[in-house]
Structures are given as structure tokens and as C-alpha cells.
Amino acid sequence: MAVTATTNGNSITIKVSGRFDFSSHQEFRQIYESVPADVTHYTVDMAEATYLDSSALGMLLLMRDHAGGDNAQIEIVNCNEDVKKILTISNFGQLFTIS
């Protein structure tokens, strides 16, 4: 799995590719914890993610807490059907914008 990020003004896009599971915990956490303070909008691009497990769901929740909890602006985009199904079953649509 690989995680990359690009920042543009007050937003960051985090791209996840391959399997999004516990093996990527450290890399994913380092990215969102190193985000500049002026970043207010997070986008997680799952276009190249092939799988996610419960630890990935936990990582998304930790990022949400770090970004401001209920006030966080986080969008999860470009999910394949399997990833979108996992997010939907987990009720992540109530915590994140999923498109």
C-alpha cells in the first residue's frame, strides 16, 4: 500500500493505493499529523484502493478526531463498489462525505 498527499491552499488530498489495512497505519498517520495548521479540508482519494479493513476504518476515525471531530471537513472520494459497501455498512456516511 502507498499513501501520498498533496496540499493546495487550505486543503489536502491523501491518495491511498492498494490495500488499506494495518500495515499502512504509520504512513497514513504521519501524513495527517504533519498537515499544516491552516488546512481545513481533507479529501481521501480511494481511486486506487483495492481493499480496506477494520483498522483502516479506525485510521479514518483517528484522522477525523485529529482534524476537528464533528467540525472536520473530510470527503472520501472515488471509492470502488467494495470499498463503498464497507463504508456504507459501517455508517461512515454519517461522519464523512462519501462520493
Coordinates of C-alpha atoms in Angstrom, one line a residue:
M1 CA 0.0 0.0 0.0
A2 CA 1.2 3.5 -0.7
V3 CA -0.1 6.8 0.7
T4 CA 0.7 10.1 -0.9
A5 CA -0.5 13.6 -0.2
T6 CA -0.7 17.0 -1.9
T7 CA -1.7 20.2 -0.3
N8 CA -3.4 23.1 -2.1
G9 CA -4.1 26.2 0.0
N10 CA -6.3 25.1 2.9
S11 CA -7.0 21.6 1.6
I12 CA -5.1 18.3 1.4
T13 CA -5.7 15.3 -0.8
I14 CA -4.5 12.0 0.6
K15 CA -4.3 9.3 -2.0
V16 CA -4.5 5.7 -0.9
S17 CA -3.5 2.9 -3.3
G18 CA -3.5 -0.9 -2.8
R19 CA -4.6 -2.5 0.4
F20 CA -5.6 0.0 3.1
D21 CA -5.0 -2.0 6.2
F22 CA -3.0 -2.1 9.4
S23 CA 0.3 -2.2 7.6
S24 CA -0.3 1.4 6.4
H25 CA -1.2 2.8 9.8
Q26 CA 2.2 4.5 10.4
E27 CA 2.4 6.0 7.0
F28 CA -1.2 7.3 7.0
R29 CA -0.9 8.8 10.5
Q30 CA 2.4 10.6 9.7
I31 CA 0.7 12.3 6.7
Y32 CA -2.4 13.6 8.5
E33 CA -0.4 14.6 11.7
S34 CA 2.1 16.6 9.6
V35 CA -0.7 18.7 7.9
P36 CA -0.1 22.5 8.3
A37 CA -2.5 24.2 10.8
D38 CA -4.2 26.2 8.0
V39 CA -5.5 23.1 6.3
T40 CA -9.3 22.8 7.0
H41 CA -10.5 20.4 4.2
Y42 CA -9.4 16.9 3.9
T43 CA -10.0 14.6 0.8
V44 CA -9.2 10.9 0.9
D45 CA -8.9 9.7 -2.6
M46 CA -9.6 5.9 -2.8
A47 CA -9.4 5.6 -6.6
E48 CA -6.5 3.1 -6.3
A49 CA -7.5 1.5 -3.1
T50 CA -8.4 -2.2 -3.6
Y51 CA -9.4 -3.2 -0.1
L52 CA -9.9 -1.7 3.4
D53 CA -10.4 -3.5 6.7
S54 CA -11.5 -2.5 10.2
S55 CA -8.1 -1.0 11.0
A56 CA -8.4 1.3 8.0
L57 CA -11.8 2.4 9.4
G58 CA -10.1 3.1 12.7
M59 CA -7.5 5.2 10.9
L60 CA -10.1 7.3 9.2
L61 CA -11.8 7.9 12.6
L62 CA -8.5 8.9 14.2
M63 CA -7.8 11.3 11.3
R64 CA -11.3 12.8 11.8
D65 CA -10.6 13.4 15.5
H66 CA -7.3 15.0 14.6
A67 CA -9.0 17.2 12.0
G68 CA -11.5 18.5 14.5
G69 CA -14.1 15.8 15.2
D70 CA -17.6 16.9 14.4
N71 CA -16.3 20.1 12.8
A72 CA -13.9 18.3 10.5
Q73 CA -14.5 18.6 6.7
I74 CA -13.4 15.3 5.3
E75 CA -14.5 13.9 2.0
I76 CA -13.9 10.3 0.9
V77 CA -13.9 10.1 -2.9
N78 CA -13.5 7.7 -5.9
C79 CA -14.4 4.5 -3.9
N80 CA -14.8 1.3 -5.8
E81 CA -18.0 -0.7 -5.1
D82 CA -16.4 -3.0 -2.4
V83 CA -14.8 -0.1 -0.5
K84 CA -18.1 2.0 -0.7
K85 CA -20.1 -1.0 0.6
I86 CA -17.8 -1.3 3.6
L87 CA -18.1 2.4 4.4
T88 CA -21.8 2.3 4.0
I89 CA -22.3 -0.8 6.2
S90 CA -20.1 0.9 8.8
N91 CA -22.4 4.0 8.7
F92 CA -19.4 6.2 7.7
G93 CA -21.7 8.3 5.6
Q94 CA -22.9 9.9 8.8
L95 CA -19.3 11.0 9.7
F96 CA -17.8 11.7 6.3
T97 CA -18.9 13.0 3.0
I98 CA -18.6 10.0 0.6
S99 CA -18.8 10.5 -3.1

